[in-house]
Each structure stands twice: as C-alpha cells, then as structure tokens.
Coordinates of C-alpha atoms in Angstrom, one line a residue:
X186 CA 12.0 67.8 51.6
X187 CA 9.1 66.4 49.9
X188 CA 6.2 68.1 48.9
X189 CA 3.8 66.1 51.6
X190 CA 6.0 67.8 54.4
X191 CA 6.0 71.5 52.7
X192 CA 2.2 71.0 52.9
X193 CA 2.4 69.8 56.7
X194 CA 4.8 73.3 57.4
X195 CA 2.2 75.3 55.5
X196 CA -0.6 73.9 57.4
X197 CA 1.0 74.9 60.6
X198 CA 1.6 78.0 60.0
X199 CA -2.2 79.1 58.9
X200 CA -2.8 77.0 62.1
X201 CA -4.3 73.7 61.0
X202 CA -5.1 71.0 62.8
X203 CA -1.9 68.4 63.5
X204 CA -4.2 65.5 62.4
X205 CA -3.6 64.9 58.7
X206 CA -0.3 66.3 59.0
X207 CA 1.1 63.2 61.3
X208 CA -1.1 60.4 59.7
X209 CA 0.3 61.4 56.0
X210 CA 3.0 58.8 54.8
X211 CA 5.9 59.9 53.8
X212 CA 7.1 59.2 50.1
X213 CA 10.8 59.2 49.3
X214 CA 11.6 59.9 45.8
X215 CA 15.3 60.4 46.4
X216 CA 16.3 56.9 45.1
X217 CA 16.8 55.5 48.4
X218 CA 16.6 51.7 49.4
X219 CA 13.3 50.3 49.0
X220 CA 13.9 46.7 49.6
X221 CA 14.3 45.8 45.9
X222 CA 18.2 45.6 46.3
X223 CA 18.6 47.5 43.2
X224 CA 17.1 51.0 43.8
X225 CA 15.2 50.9 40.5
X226 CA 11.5 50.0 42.7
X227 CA 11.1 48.0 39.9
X228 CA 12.4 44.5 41.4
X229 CA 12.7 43.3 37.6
X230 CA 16.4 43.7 38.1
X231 CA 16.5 44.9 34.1
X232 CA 15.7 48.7 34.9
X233 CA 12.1 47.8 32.2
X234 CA 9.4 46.5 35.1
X235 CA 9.1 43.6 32.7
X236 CA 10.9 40.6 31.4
X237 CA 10.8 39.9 27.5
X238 CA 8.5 36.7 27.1
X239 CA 10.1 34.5 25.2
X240 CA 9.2 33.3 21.5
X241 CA 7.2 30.0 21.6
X242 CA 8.3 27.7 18.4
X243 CA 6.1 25.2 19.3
X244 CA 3.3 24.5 16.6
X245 CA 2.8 22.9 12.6
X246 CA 4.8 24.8 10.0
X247 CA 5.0 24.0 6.3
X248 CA 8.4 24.4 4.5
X249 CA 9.6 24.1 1.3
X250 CA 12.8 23.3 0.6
X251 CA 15.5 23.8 -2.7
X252 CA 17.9 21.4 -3.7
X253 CA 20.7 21.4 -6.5
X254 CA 22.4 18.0 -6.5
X255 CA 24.3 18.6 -9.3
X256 CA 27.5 17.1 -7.9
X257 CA 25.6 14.2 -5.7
X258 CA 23.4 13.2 -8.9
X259 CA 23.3 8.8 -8.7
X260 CA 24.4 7.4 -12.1
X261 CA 21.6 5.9 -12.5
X262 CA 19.8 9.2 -13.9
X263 CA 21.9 9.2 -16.5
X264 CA 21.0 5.7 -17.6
X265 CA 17.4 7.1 -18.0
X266 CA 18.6 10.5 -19.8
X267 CA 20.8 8.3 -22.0
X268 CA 17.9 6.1 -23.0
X269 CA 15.6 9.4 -23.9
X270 CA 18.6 10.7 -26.1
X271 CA 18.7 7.2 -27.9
X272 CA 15.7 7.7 -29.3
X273 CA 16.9 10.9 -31.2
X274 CA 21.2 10.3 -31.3
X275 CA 21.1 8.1 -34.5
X276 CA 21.5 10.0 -37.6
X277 CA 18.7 7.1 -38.6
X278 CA 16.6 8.3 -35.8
X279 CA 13.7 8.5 -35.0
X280 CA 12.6 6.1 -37.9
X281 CA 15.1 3.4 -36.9
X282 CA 14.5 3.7 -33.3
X283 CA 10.8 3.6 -33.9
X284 CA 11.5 0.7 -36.4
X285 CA 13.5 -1.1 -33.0
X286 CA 10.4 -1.0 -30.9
X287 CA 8.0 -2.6 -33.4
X288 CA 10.4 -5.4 -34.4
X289 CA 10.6 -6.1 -30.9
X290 CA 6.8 -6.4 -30.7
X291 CA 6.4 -8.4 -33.7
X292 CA 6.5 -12.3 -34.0
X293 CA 6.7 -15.2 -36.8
X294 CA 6.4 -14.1 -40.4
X295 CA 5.8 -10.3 -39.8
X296 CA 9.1 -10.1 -37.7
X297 CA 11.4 -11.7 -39.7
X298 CA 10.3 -9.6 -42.7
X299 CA 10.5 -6.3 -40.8
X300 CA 13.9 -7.6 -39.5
X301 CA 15.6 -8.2 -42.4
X302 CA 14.3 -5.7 -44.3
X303 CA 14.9 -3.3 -41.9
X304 CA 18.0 -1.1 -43.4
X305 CA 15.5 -0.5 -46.6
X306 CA 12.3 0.2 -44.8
X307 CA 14.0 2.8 -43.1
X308 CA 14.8 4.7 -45.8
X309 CA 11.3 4.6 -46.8
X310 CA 9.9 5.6 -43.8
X311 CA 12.0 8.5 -43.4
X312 CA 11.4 10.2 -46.8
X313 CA 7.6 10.2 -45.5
X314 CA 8.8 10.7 -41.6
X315 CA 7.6 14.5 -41.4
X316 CA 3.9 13.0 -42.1
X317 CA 4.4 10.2 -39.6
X318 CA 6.3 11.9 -36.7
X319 CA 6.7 15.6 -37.5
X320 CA 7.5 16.4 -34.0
X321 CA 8.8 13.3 -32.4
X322 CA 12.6 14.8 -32.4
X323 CA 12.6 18.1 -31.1
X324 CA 9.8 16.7 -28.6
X325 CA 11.8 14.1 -27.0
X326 CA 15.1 16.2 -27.0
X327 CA 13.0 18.7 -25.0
X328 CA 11.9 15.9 -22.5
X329 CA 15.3 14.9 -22.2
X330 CA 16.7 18.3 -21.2
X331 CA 14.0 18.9 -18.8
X332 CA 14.2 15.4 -17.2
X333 CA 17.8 15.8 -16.6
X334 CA 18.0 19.7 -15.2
X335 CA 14.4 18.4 -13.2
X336 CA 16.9 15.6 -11.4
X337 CA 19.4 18.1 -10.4
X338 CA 17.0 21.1 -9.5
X339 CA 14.1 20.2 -7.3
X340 CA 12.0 21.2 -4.2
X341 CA 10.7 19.3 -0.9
X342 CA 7.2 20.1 0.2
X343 CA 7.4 19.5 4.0
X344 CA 5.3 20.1 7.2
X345 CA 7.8 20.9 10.7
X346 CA 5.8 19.9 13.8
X347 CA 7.4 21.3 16.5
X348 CA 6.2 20.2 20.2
X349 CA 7.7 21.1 23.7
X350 CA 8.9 24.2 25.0
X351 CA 11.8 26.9 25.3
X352 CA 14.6 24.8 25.9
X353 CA 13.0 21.4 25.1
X354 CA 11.5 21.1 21.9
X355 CA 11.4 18.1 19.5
X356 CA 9.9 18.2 16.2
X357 CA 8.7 15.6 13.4
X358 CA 9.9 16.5 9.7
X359 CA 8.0 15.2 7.2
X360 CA 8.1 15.4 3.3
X361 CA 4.9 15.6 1.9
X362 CA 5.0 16.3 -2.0
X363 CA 7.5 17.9 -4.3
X364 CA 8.3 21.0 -6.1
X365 CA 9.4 21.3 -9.8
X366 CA 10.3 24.5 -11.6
X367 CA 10.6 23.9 -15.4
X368 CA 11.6 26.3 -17.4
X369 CA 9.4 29.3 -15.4
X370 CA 6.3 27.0 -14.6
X371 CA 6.6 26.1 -11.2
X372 CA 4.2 23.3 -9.5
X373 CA 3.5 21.4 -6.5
X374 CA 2.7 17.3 -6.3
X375 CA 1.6 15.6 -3.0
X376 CA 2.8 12.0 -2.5
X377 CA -0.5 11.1 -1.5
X378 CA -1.8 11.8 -5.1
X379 CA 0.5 9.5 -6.5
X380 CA 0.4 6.4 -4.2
X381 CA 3.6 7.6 -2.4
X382 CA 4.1 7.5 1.0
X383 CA 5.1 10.9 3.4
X384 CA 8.5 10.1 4.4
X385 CA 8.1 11.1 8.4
X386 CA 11.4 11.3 10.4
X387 CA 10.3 11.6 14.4
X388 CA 12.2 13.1 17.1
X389 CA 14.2 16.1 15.5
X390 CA 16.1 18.0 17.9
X391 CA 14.9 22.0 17.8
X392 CA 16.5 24.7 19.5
X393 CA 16.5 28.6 19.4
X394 CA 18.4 31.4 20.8
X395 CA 17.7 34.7 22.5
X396 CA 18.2 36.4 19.1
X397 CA 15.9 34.6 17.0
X398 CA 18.1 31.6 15.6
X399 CA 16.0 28.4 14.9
X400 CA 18.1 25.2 14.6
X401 CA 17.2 21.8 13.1
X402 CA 19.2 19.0 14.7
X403 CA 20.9 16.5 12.3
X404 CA 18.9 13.8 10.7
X405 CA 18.9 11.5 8.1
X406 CA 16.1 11.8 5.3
X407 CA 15.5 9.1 3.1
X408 CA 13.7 9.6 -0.5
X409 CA 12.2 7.2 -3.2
X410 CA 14.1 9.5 -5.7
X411 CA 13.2 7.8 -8.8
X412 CA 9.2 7.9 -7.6
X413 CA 9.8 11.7 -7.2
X414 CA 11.6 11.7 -10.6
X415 CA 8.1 9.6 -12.0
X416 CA 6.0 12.4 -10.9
X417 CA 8.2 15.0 -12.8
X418 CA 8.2 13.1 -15.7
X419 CA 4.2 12.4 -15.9
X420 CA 3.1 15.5 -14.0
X421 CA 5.0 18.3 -15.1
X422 CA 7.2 17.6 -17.7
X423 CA 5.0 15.9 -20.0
X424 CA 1.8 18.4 -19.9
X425 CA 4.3 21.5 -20.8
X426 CA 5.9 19.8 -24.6
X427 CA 2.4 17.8 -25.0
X428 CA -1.1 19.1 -23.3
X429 CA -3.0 16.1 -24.1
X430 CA -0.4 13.4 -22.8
X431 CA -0.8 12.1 -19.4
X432 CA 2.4 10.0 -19.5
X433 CA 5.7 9.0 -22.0
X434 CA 3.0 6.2 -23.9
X435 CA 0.2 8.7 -24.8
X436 CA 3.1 11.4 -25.7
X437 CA 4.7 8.9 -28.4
X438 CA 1.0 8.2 -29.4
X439 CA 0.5 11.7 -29.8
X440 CA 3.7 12.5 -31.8
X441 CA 3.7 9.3 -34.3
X442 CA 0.9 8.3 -36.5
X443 CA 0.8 4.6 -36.0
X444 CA -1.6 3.8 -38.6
X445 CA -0.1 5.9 -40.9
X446 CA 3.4 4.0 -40.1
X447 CA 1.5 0.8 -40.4
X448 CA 1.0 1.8 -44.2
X449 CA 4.1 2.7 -45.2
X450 CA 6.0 -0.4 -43.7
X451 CA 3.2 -2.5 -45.7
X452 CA 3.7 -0.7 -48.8
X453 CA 7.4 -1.2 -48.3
X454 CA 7.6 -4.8 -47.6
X455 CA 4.7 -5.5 -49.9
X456 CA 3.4 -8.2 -47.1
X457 CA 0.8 -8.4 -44.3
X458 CA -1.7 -6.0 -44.0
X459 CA -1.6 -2.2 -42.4
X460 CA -3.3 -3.4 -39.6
X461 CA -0.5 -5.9 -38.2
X462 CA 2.1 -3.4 -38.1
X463 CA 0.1 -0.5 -36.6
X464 CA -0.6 -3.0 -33.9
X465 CA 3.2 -3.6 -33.4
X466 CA 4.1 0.2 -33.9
X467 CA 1.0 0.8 -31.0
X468 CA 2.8 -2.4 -28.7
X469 CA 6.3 -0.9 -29.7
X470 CA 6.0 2.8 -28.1
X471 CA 4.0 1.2 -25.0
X472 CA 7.1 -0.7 -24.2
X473 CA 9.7 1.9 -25.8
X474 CA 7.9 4.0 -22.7
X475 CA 8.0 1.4 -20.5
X476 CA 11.9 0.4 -20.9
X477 CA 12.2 4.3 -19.6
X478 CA 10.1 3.9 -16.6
X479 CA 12.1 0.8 -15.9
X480 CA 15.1 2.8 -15.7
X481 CA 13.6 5.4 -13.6
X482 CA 12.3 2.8 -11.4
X483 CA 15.5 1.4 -11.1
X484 CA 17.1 4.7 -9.3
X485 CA 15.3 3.8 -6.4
X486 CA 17.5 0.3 -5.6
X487 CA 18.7 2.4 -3.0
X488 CA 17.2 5.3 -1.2
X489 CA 19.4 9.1 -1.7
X490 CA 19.9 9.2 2.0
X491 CA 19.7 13.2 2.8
X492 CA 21.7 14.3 6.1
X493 CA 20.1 17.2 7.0
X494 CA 20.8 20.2 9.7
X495 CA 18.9 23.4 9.5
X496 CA 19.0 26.8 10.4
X497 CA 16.4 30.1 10.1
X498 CA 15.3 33.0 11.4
X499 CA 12.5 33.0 13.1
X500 CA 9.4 35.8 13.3
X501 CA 7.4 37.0 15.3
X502 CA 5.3 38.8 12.5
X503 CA 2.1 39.9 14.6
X504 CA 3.8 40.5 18.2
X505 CA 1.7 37.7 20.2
X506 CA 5.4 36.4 21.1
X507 CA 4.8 32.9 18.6
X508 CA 6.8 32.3 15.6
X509 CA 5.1 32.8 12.6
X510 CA 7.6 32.1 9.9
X511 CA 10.9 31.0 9.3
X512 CA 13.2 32.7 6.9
X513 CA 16.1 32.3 5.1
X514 CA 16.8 29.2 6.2
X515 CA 19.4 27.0 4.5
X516 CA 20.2 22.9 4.7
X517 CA 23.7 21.7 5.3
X518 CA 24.6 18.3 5.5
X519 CA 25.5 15.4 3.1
X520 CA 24.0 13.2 0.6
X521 CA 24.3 10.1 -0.6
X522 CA 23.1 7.3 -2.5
X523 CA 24.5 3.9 -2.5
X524 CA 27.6 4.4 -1.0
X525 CA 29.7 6.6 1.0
X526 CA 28.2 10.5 1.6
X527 CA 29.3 13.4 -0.2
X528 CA 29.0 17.0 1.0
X529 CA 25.4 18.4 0.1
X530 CA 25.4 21.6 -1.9
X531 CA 23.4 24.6 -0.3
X532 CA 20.1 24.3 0.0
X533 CA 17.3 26.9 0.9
X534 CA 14.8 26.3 3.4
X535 CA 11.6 28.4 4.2
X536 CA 8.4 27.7 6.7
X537 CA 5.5 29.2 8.1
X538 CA 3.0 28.7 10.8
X539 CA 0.2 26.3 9.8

C-alpha cells in the first residue's frame, strides 16, 4: 500500500474531509507496467535513461608518421652513398679525388699538365693534405653514414582531414613536410619551404567502431623520394658535421683550402699561376657536389609508391564526445618503387586534433 493511501486511511480516521483524499493520484512504485515495455520507466531500453553519444571523428588532425624501409630501399640510394664513399675509398683519397674534379674543370695547357702529371702531384699534395683538407675525410665519411641511415629511417609530416559523419566519413591525407632524426637531433621541413609540392590524396575511406578503433582505408601515396632525400641532405645533415654550410658545395669549400691547393699544384708542376688552379679546384668541388645531387635527383625517375592502411585509437581526451588524438597507430601496406610492391615494414602513426 503506498504511502499516499496510508495518509488517505489516517485522514479518515481523525475525520478529514474526503476531498484530497479522492483527487490524490496514485503512484505505483511496485515495478508494474508503465507503458515503456520494459518496466525500467526509463524507455531508454539500456536500464541508464540515456544513450552514449557517439565520438564524432570529423575534423583537421596532424600526424606524423615513421618509416624504416630498410628492406624496400630503391638502388638508386646506393648509387648516391657510393659516390659520397668515392671521395674517401682510395687509399689516394681525398687528394686524388680532389685532383679528379679539377682536371675535369681545367682546359688547354693547364689540363694536360695537371693530367699527366697527376700520379706526382699527388704525392705532393698529400704530404701538405692536413694543411689543405684537414677534415675533408672524416667529414664526408660522416655525411655518408648519415645520408644512408637518413634514407632508410625517416618521418612524414601529414595533416588528416576527416569530413562526414558516424558511419560516413571520408578524409583527405596529405603530406606536408618531413621528419629526420640524426643521430638525437630531430627536425621538421615543410615542402612548401623547399619548392615541393603537398602530396594530397582525396577521398580516404574512414571508419570507427564502438570501442574506439579508427581505420584508414587503403590508398596509394606517392613521394618525390629523392626531393625528400635533398632536404635531408642540405637541411639537416649538412648543418650538424658543418654549421656554416648551407649545401654539399659550401661544405667542400669549407673543408678544402682552394687557394692554398692552387699553390701547391703550381709549385709542383712549376707552370701557370696559383690563381688558375684555385679557379679549377673552386669549379671542381661545385661540380664534384653537383654529380651527387644528380644522383639524388635521379631517385626520383619513378615515384616510391606507398600503399597505405591505417589504424589508431582514438580519444576523447576532454569528454565533449570529439576525438582529440589518435594513438598508437601503425601503417601497413606495401611499397614500391619502379616495379612490383614489396611488403612495407611497420610503421608508427600518431595525430591530433588541429
């Protein structure tokens, strides 16, 4: 009996009035059917009152992305390693490399001399090389190293525009910039700050599950690998063995002392003046640095076609039921690069709202 009706009784028997008594509604809190069909009152049919809202992906997310392509590496790479090392593999080296690049950028009199007197001039130069290129060795081994681990180990700077909703979403992936680690010194490039276009893929299939799983639907990604490999070189490989070189030219100028070269290949020879072969030795390391920009240029005869498919977690960090980041995420897929794809070694992937 409820407690309205106990009053009611009460009432009666101190004789009250009937009035209240028989306009009162009665409450029934013995779990009875109310209507709802489920005998919760709470029509939500899930026993809470509410229903969860769902997490709303849609939005601009930033990403960066880690890639070892150890396995997947073109050849081509190694052309431009090889040519680094054959500045330093000679037991002659660096004096009859050096020696190469200003024949080469001679003419008439002055090269023919230099040419066939080469064998001897070397041997001049190198009992004077530590006052002419102290440093050039163990600086371009170092480059060498760091170029080829660089082309294997890299990161993707990338923005994930996600539009749509639950259930249909589509996004644009776009790569932005890169990501080198170096020995510890890690550093970001844009594209745009090297006259290199965002590579933008449109119409990426997204999807997520009740518990939080983001998917990125298969796609193909194609990079101007040897433009990525330019800014490694130039940008961040350079700066760390040489502060005041800006690229491979002003890093030979830096670690050989053309005039000083110029001299002693005068004083060898006993011909021309100083001047003529310091011009040659200048000419020579311009297009000794050129011949290894032409080989990284050359990697990008055909594009290293990434096929990408993503997964993360997404969070809800701040509870206003909109993903905020995405974490650990991994890449699977393939890769290739003029030719048939290869399976693509795991990759990390991480984002975060914009």
């Amino acid at each position: 009996m409820t407690t309205q009706n106990l009053t009611c009784l009460l009432a009666l028997a101190l004789g009250a009035s009937l009035t209240g008594c028989a306009t009162t509604p009665a409450v029934d809190t013995g779990g009875g059917d109310d209507g709802s069909g489920d005998g919760s009152g709470s029509g939500s049919g899930d026993g809470s009152g509410t229903t969860p809202t769902p997490l709303d992906a849609s939005g601009m997310y930033s990403m960066q992305s880690t890639f070892d392509i150890s396995t997947n590496m073109p050849g081509t790479v190694g052309d431009v390693v090889n040519t680094i090392i054959s500045a330093t593999d000679d037991p002659d080296d660096p004096t009859q490399w050096i020696l190469d690049q200003i024949i080469a950028n001679t003419s008439g009199t002055f090269h023919t001399l230099l040419a066939d007197a080469e064998p001897f001039v070397a041997g001049y130069v190198n009992d004077q090389l530590l006052g002419i290129a102290p440093n050039f060795v163990t600086t371009m081994v170092q480059v060498g190293a760091d170029f080829g681990d660089m082309a294997k180990h890299f990161g993707l700077n990338e923005t994930l525009q996600i539009s749509g909703t639950p259930g249909n979403y589509t996004s644009v992936h776009t790569v932005t910039g890169a990501h080198f680690k170096i020995g510890t010194d890690e550093s970001d490039y844009a594209f745009s700050d090297y006259s290199v276009s965002n590579v933008v893929v449109n119409g990426v299939g997204v999807t997520m599950d009740t518990t939080g799983k983001l998917s990125i639907a298969t796609h193909q990604v194609p990079l101007a690998y040897g433009k990525v490999l330019r800014i490694g070189m130039d940008a961040a490989i350079i700066p760390l063995v040489d502060p005041n070189a800006t690229d491979l030219a002003s890093l030979f100028a830096d670690n050989i002392d053309c005039a000083a070269l110029g001299q002693t290949i005068a004083d060898a020879i006993g011909f021309g003046g100083a001047s003529i072969y310091e011009a040659g030795c200048h000419a020579g390391l311009t297009a000794g640095a050129n011949l290894i920009y032409s080989k990284i240029a050359a990697i990008d005869a055909a594009a290293l076609q990434f096929g990408l498919a993503g997964t993360a977690k997404a969070i809800d960090s701040n509870s206003d039921h909109k993903v905020d980041k995405l974490q650990t995420g991994a890449w699977t897929g393939t890769l290739s690069y003029s030719g048939a794809p290869s399976t693509l070694a795991p990759a990390t992937l991480f984002g975060a709202r914009m």
